[in-house]
PDB file of C-alpha atoms in Angstrom:
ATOM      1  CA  UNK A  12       0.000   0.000   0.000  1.00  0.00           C
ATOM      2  CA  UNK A  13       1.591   3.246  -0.441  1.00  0.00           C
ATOM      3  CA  UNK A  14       1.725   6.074   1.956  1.00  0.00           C
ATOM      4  CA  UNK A  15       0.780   8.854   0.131  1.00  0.00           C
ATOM      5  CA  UNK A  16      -3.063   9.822  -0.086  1.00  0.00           C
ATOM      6  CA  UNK A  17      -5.266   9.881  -2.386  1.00  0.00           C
ATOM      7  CA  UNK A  18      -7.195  13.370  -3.122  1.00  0.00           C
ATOM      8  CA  UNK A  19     -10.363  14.668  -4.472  1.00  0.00           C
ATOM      9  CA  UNK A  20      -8.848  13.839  -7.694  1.00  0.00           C
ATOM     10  CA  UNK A  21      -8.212  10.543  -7.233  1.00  0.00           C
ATOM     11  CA  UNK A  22      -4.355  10.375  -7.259  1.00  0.00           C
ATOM     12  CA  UNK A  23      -1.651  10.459  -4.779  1.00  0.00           C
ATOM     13  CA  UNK A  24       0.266  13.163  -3.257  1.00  0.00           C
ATOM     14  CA  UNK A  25       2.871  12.615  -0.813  1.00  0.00           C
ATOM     15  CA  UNK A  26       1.959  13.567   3.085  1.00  0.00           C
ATOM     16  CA  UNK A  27       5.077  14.962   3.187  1.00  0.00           C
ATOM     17  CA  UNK A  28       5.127  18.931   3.205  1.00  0.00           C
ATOM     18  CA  UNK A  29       6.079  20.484  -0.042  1.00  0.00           C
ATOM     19  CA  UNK A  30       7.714  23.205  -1.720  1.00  0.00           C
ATOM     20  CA  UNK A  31       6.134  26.145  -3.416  1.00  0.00           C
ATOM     21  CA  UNK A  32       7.244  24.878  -6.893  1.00  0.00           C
ATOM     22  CA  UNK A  33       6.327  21.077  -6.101  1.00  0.00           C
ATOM     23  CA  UNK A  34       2.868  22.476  -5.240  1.00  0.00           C
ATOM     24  CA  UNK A  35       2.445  24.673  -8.148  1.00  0.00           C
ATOM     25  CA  UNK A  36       3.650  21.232 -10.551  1.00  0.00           C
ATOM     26  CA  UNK A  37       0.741  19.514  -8.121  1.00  0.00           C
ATOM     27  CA  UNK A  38      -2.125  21.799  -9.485  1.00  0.00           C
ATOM     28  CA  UNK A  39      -0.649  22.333 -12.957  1.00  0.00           C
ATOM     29  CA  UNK A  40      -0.474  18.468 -12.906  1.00  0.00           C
ATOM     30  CA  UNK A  41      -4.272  17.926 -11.381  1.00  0.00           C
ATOM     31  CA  UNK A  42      -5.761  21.096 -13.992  1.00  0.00           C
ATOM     32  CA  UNK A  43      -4.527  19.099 -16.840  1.00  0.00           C
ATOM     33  CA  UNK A  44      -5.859  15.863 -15.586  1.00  0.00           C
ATOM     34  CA  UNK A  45      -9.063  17.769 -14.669  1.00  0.00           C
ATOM     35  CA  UNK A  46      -9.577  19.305 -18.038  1.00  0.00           C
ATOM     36  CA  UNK A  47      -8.448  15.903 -19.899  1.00  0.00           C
ATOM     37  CA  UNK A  48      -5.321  17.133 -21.781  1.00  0.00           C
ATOM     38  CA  UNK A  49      -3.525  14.239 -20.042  1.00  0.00           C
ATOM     39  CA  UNK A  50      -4.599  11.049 -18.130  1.00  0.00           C
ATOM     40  CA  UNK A  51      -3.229   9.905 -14.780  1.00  0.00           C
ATOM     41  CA  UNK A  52      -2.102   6.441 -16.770  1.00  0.00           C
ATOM     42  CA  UNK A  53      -0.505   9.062 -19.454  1.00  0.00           C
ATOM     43  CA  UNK A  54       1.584  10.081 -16.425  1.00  0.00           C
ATOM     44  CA  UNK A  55       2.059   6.957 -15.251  1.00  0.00           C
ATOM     45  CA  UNK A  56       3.703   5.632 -18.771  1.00  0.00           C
ATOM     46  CA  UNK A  57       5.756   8.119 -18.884  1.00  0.00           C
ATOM     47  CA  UNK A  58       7.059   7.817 -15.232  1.00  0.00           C
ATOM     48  CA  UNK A  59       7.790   4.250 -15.926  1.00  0.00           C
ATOM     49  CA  UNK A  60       9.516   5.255 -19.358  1.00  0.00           C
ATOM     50  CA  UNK A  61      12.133   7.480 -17.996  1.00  0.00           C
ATOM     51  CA  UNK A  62      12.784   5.231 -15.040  1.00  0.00           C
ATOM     52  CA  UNK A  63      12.727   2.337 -17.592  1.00  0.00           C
ATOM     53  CA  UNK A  64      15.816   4.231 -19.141  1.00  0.00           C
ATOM     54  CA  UNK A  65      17.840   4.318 -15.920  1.00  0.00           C
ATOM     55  CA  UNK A  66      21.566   4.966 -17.164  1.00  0.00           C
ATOM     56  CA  UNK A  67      21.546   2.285 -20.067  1.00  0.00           C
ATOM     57  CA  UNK A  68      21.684   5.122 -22.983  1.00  0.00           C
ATOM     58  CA  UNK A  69      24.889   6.739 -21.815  1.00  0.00           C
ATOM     59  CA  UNK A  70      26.191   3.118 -21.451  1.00  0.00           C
ATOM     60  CA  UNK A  71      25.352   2.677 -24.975  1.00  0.00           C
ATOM     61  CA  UNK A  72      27.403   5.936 -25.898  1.00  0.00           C
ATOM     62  CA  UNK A  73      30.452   5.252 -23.752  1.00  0.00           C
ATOM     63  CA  UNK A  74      31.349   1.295 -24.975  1.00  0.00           C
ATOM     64  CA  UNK A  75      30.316   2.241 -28.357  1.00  0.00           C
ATOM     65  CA  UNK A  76      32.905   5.299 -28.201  1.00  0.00           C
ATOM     66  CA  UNK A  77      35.300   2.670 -26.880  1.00  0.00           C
ATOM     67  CA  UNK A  78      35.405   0.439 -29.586  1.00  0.00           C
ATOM     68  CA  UNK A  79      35.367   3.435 -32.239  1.00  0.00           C
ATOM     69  CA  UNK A  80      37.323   6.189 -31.959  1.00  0.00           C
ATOM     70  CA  UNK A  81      35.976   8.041 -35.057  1.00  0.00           C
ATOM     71  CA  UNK A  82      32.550   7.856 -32.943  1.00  0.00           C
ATOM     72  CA  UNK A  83      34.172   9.104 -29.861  1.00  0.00           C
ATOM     73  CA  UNK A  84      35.706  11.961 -31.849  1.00  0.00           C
ATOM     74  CA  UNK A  85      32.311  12.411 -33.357  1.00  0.00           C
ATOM     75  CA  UNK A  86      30.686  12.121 -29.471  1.00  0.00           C
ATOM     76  CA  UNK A  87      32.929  14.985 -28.242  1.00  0.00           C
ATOM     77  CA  UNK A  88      32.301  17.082 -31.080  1.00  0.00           C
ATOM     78  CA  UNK A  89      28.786  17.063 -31.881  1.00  0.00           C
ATOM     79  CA  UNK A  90      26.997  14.674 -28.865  1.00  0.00           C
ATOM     80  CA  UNK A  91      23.410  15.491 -29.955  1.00  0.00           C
ATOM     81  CA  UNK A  92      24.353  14.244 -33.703  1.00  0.00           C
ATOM     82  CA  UNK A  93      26.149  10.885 -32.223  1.00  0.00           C
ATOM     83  CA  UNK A  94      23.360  10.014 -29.831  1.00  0.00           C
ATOM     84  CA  UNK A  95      20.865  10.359 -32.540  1.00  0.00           C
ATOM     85  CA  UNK A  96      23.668   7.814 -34.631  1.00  0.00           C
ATOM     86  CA  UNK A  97      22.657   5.269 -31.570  1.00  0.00           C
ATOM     87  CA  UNK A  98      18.998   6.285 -31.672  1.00  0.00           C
ATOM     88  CA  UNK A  99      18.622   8.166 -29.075  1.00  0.00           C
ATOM     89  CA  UNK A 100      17.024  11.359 -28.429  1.00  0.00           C
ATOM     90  CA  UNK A 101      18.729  13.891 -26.771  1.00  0.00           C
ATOM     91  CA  UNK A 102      16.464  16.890 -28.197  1.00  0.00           C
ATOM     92  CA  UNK A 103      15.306  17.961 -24.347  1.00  0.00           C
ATOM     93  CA  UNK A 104      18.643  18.447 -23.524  1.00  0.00           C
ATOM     94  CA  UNK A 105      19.566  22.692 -24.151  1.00  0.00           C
ATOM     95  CA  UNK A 106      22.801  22.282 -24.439  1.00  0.00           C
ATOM     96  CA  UNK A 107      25.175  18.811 -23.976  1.00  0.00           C
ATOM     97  CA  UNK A 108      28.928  18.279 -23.449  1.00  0.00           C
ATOM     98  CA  UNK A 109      30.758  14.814 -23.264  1.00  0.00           C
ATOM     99  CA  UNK A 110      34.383  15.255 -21.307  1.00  0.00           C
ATOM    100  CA  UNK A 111      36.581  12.727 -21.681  1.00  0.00           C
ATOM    101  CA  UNK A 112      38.747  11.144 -18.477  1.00  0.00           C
ATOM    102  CA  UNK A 113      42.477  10.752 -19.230  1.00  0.00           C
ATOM    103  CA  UNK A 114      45.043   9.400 -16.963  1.00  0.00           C
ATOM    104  CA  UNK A 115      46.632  12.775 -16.134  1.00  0.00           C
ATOM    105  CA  UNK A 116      42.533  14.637 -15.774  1.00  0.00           C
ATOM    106  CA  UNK A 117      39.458  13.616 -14.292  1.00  0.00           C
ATOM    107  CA  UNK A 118      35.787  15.314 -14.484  1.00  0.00           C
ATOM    108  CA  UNK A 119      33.587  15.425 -12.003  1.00  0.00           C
ATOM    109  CA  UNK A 120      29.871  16.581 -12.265  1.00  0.00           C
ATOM    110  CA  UNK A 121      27.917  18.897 -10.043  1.00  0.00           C
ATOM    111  CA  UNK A 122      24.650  20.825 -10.386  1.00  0.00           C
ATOM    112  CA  UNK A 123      25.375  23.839  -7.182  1.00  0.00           C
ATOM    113  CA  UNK A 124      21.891  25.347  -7.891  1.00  0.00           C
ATOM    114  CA  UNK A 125      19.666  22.558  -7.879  1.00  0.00           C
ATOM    115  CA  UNK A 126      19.936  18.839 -10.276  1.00  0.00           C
ATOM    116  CA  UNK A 127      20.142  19.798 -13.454  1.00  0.00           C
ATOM    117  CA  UNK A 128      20.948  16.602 -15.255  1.00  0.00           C
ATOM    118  CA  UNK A 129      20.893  14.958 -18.894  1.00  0.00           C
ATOM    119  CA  UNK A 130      17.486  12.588 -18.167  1.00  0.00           C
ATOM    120  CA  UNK A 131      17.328  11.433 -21.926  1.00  0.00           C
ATOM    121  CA  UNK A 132      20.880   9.665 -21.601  1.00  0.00           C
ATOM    122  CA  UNK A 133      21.337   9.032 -17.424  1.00  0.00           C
ATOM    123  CA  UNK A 134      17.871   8.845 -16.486  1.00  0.00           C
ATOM    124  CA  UNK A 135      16.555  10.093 -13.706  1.00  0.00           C
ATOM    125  CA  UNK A 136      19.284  11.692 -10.968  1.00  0.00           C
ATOM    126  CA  UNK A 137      20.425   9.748  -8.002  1.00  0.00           C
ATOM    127  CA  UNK A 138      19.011  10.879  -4.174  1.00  0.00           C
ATOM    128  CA  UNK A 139      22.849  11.971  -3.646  1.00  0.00           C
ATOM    129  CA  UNK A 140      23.421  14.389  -6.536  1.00  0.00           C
ATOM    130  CA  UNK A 141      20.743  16.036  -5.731  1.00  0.00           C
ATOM    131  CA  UNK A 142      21.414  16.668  -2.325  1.00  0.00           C
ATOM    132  CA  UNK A 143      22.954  19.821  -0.667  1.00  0.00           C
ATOM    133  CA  UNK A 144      25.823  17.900   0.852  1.00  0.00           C
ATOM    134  CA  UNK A 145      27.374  16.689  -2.201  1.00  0.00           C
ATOM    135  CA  UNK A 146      26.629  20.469  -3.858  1.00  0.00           C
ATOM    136  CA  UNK A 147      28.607  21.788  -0.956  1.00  0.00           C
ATOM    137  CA  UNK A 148      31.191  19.418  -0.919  1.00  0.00           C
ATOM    138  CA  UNK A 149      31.758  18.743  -4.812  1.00  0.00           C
ATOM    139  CA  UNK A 150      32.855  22.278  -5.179  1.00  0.00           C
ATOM    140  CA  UNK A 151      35.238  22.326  -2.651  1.00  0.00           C
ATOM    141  CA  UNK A 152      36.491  18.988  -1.693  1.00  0.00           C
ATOM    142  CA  UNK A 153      35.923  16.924  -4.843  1.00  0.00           C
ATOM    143  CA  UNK A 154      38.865  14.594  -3.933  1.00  0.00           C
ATOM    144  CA  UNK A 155      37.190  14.105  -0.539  1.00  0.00           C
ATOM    145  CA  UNK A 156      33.633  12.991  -2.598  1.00  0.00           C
ATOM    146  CA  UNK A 157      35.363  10.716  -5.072  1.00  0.00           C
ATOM    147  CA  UNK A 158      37.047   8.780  -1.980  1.00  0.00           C
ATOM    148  CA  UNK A 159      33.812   8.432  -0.833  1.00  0.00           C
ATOM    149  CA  UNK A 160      33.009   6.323  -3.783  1.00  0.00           C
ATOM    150  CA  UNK A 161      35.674   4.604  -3.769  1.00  0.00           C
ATOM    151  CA  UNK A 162      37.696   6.135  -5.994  1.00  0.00           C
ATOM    152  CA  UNK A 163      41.357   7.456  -4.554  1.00  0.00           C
ATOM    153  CA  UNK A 164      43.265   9.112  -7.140  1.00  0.00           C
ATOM    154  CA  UNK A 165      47.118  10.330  -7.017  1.00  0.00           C
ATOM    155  CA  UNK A 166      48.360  14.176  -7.278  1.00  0.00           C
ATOM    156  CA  UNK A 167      49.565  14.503  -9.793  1.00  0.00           C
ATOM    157  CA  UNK A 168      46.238  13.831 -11.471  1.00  0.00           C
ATOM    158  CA  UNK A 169      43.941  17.418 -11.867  1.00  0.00           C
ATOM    159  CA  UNK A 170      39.893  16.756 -10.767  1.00  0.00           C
ATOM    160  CA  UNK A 171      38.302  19.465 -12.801  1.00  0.00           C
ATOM    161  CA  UNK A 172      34.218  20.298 -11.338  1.00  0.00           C
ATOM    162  CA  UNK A 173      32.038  21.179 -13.956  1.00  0.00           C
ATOM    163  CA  UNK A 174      28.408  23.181 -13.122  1.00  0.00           C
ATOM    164  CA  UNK A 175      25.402  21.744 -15.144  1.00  0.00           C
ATOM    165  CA  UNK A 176      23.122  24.142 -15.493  1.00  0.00           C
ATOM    166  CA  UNK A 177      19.368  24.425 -17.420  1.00  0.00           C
ATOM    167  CA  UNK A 178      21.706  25.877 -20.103  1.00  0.00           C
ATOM    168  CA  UNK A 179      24.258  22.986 -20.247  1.00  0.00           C
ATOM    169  CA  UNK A 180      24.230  19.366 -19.088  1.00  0.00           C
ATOM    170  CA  UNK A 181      27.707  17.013 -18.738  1.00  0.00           C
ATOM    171  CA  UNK A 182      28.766  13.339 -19.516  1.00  0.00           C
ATOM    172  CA  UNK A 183      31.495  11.546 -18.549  1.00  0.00           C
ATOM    173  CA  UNK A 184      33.387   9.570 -20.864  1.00  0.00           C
ATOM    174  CA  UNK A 185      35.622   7.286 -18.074  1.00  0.00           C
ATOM    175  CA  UNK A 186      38.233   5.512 -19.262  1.00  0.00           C
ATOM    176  CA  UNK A 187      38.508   1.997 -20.457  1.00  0.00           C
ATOM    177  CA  UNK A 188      39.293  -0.174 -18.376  1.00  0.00           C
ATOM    178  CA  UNK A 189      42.454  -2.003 -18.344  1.00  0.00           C
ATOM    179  CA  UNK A 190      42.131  -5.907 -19.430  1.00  0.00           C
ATOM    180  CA  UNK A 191      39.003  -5.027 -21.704  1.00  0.00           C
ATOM    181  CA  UNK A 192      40.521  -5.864 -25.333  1.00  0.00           C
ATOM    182  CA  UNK A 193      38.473  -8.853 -25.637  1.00  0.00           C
ATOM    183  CA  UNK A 194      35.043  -7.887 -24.167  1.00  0.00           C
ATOM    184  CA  UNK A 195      32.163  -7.061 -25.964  1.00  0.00           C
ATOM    185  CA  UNK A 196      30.856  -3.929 -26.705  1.00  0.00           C
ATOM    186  CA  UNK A 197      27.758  -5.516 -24.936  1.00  0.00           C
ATOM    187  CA  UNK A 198      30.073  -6.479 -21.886  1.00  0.00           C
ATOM    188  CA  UNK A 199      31.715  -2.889 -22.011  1.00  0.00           C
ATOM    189  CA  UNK A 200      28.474  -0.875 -21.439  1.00  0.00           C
ATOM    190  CA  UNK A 201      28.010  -3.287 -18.303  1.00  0.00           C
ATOM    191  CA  UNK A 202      31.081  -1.746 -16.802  1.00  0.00           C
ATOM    192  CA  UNK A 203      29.678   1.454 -17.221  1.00  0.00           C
ATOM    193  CA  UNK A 204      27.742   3.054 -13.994  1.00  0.00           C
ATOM    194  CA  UNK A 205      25.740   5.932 -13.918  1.00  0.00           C
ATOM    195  CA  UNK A 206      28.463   7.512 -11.059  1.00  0.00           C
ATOM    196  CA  UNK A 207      31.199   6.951 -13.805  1.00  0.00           C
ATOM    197  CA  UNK A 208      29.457   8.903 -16.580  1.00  0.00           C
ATOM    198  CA  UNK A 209      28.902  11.318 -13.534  1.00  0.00           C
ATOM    199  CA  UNK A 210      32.348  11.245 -12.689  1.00  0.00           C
ATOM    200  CA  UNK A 211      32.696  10.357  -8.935  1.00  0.00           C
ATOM    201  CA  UNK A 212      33.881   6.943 -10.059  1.00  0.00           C
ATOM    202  CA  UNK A 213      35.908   4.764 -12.709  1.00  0.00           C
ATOM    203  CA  UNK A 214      33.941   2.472 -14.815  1.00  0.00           C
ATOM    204  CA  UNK A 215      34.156  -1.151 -13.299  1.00  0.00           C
ATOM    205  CA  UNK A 216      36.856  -3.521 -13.799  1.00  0.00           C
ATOM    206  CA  UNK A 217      36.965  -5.898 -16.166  1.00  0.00           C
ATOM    207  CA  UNK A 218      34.777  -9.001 -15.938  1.00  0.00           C
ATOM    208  CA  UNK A 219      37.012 -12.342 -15.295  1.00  0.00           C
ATOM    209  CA  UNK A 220      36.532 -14.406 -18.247  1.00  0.00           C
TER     210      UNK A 220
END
């Protein structure tokens, strides 16, 4: 059973109190319903799609540029143009950047104001990203955050933060990992996390054949 009520319209809001925005989406949300431009299953479907997407598109794009560097070269350049080469549609996105890991420099993802985030290829945000903590601390600890995850990188390599904004969004192309010559490119995008295309990670090692 879930443990938000139903209303006078018949579907859920959380008990929880909410933000001014969140209740303005609420009524904008239940007027639409109400006047039948959309149907609560129409929200539903389309829930479920973008949940349904979880990170699996940007894994797509990152073994793919992997295996072929004239598509990573293309990725970098123009990423709208190589995602719609994959088939996927990254027309909500404003404005999309792909930085590339090296050995020597490492991205690392942030949204300060609030969690913007590229939805069509990563799918819906984690809890953590969009949390104040890690806006705090990716700013001005990022080191500190990618320990956290696991990830404890030398020096002499440079982290470099980068803001996503509603004007720009970010993905991280992580490096290949070492031992990966004979995988896949079906095996590849299952080393590939959503926190690695975000940046507070390394892709996963290679799977033991």
């Amino acid at each position: 059973m879930s443990d938000t009520p139903a209303d006078a319209h018949g579907h859920e809001h959380p008990k929880h109190e909410l933000s001014h925005y969140a209740k303005r989406i609420y009524a904008i949300r239940d007027l639409l319903v109400e006047k039948g431009v959309l149907t609560e299953k129409d929200i539903q479907c389309q829930v479920e799609y973008q949940e349904a997407r979880a990170p699996a598109n940007g894994s797509k794009l990152v073994a793919h540029a992997w295996v072929d560097s004239a598509f990573k070269a293309r990725l970098i350049a123009d990423p709208k143009a190589a995602c719609a080469e994959m088939g996927i549609d990254a027309a909500a996105v404003n404005e999309f950047m792909v930085l590339e890991n090296t050995e020597k420099v490492r991205h690392m993802v942030v949204c300060t104001l609030c969690s913007c985030y590229p939805r069509p290829i990563l799918g819906r945000p984690p809890d953590w990203y969009k949390s104040f903590n890690y806006r705090q601390r990716a700013v001005v600890d990022p080191r500190g955050v990618m320990r956290e995850f696991g990830l404890d990188l030398p020096d002499d390599v440079e982290v470099r933060v980068h803001d996503s904004t509603a004007d720009i969004r970010y993905l991280v192309l992580p490096l290949r990992p070492k031992g990966t010559e004979s995988h896949s490119e079906a095996d590849l995008a299952k080393l590939v996390t959503r926190d690695s295309m975000i940046g507070v990670t390394d892709a996963l090692p290679a799977i033991p054949e």
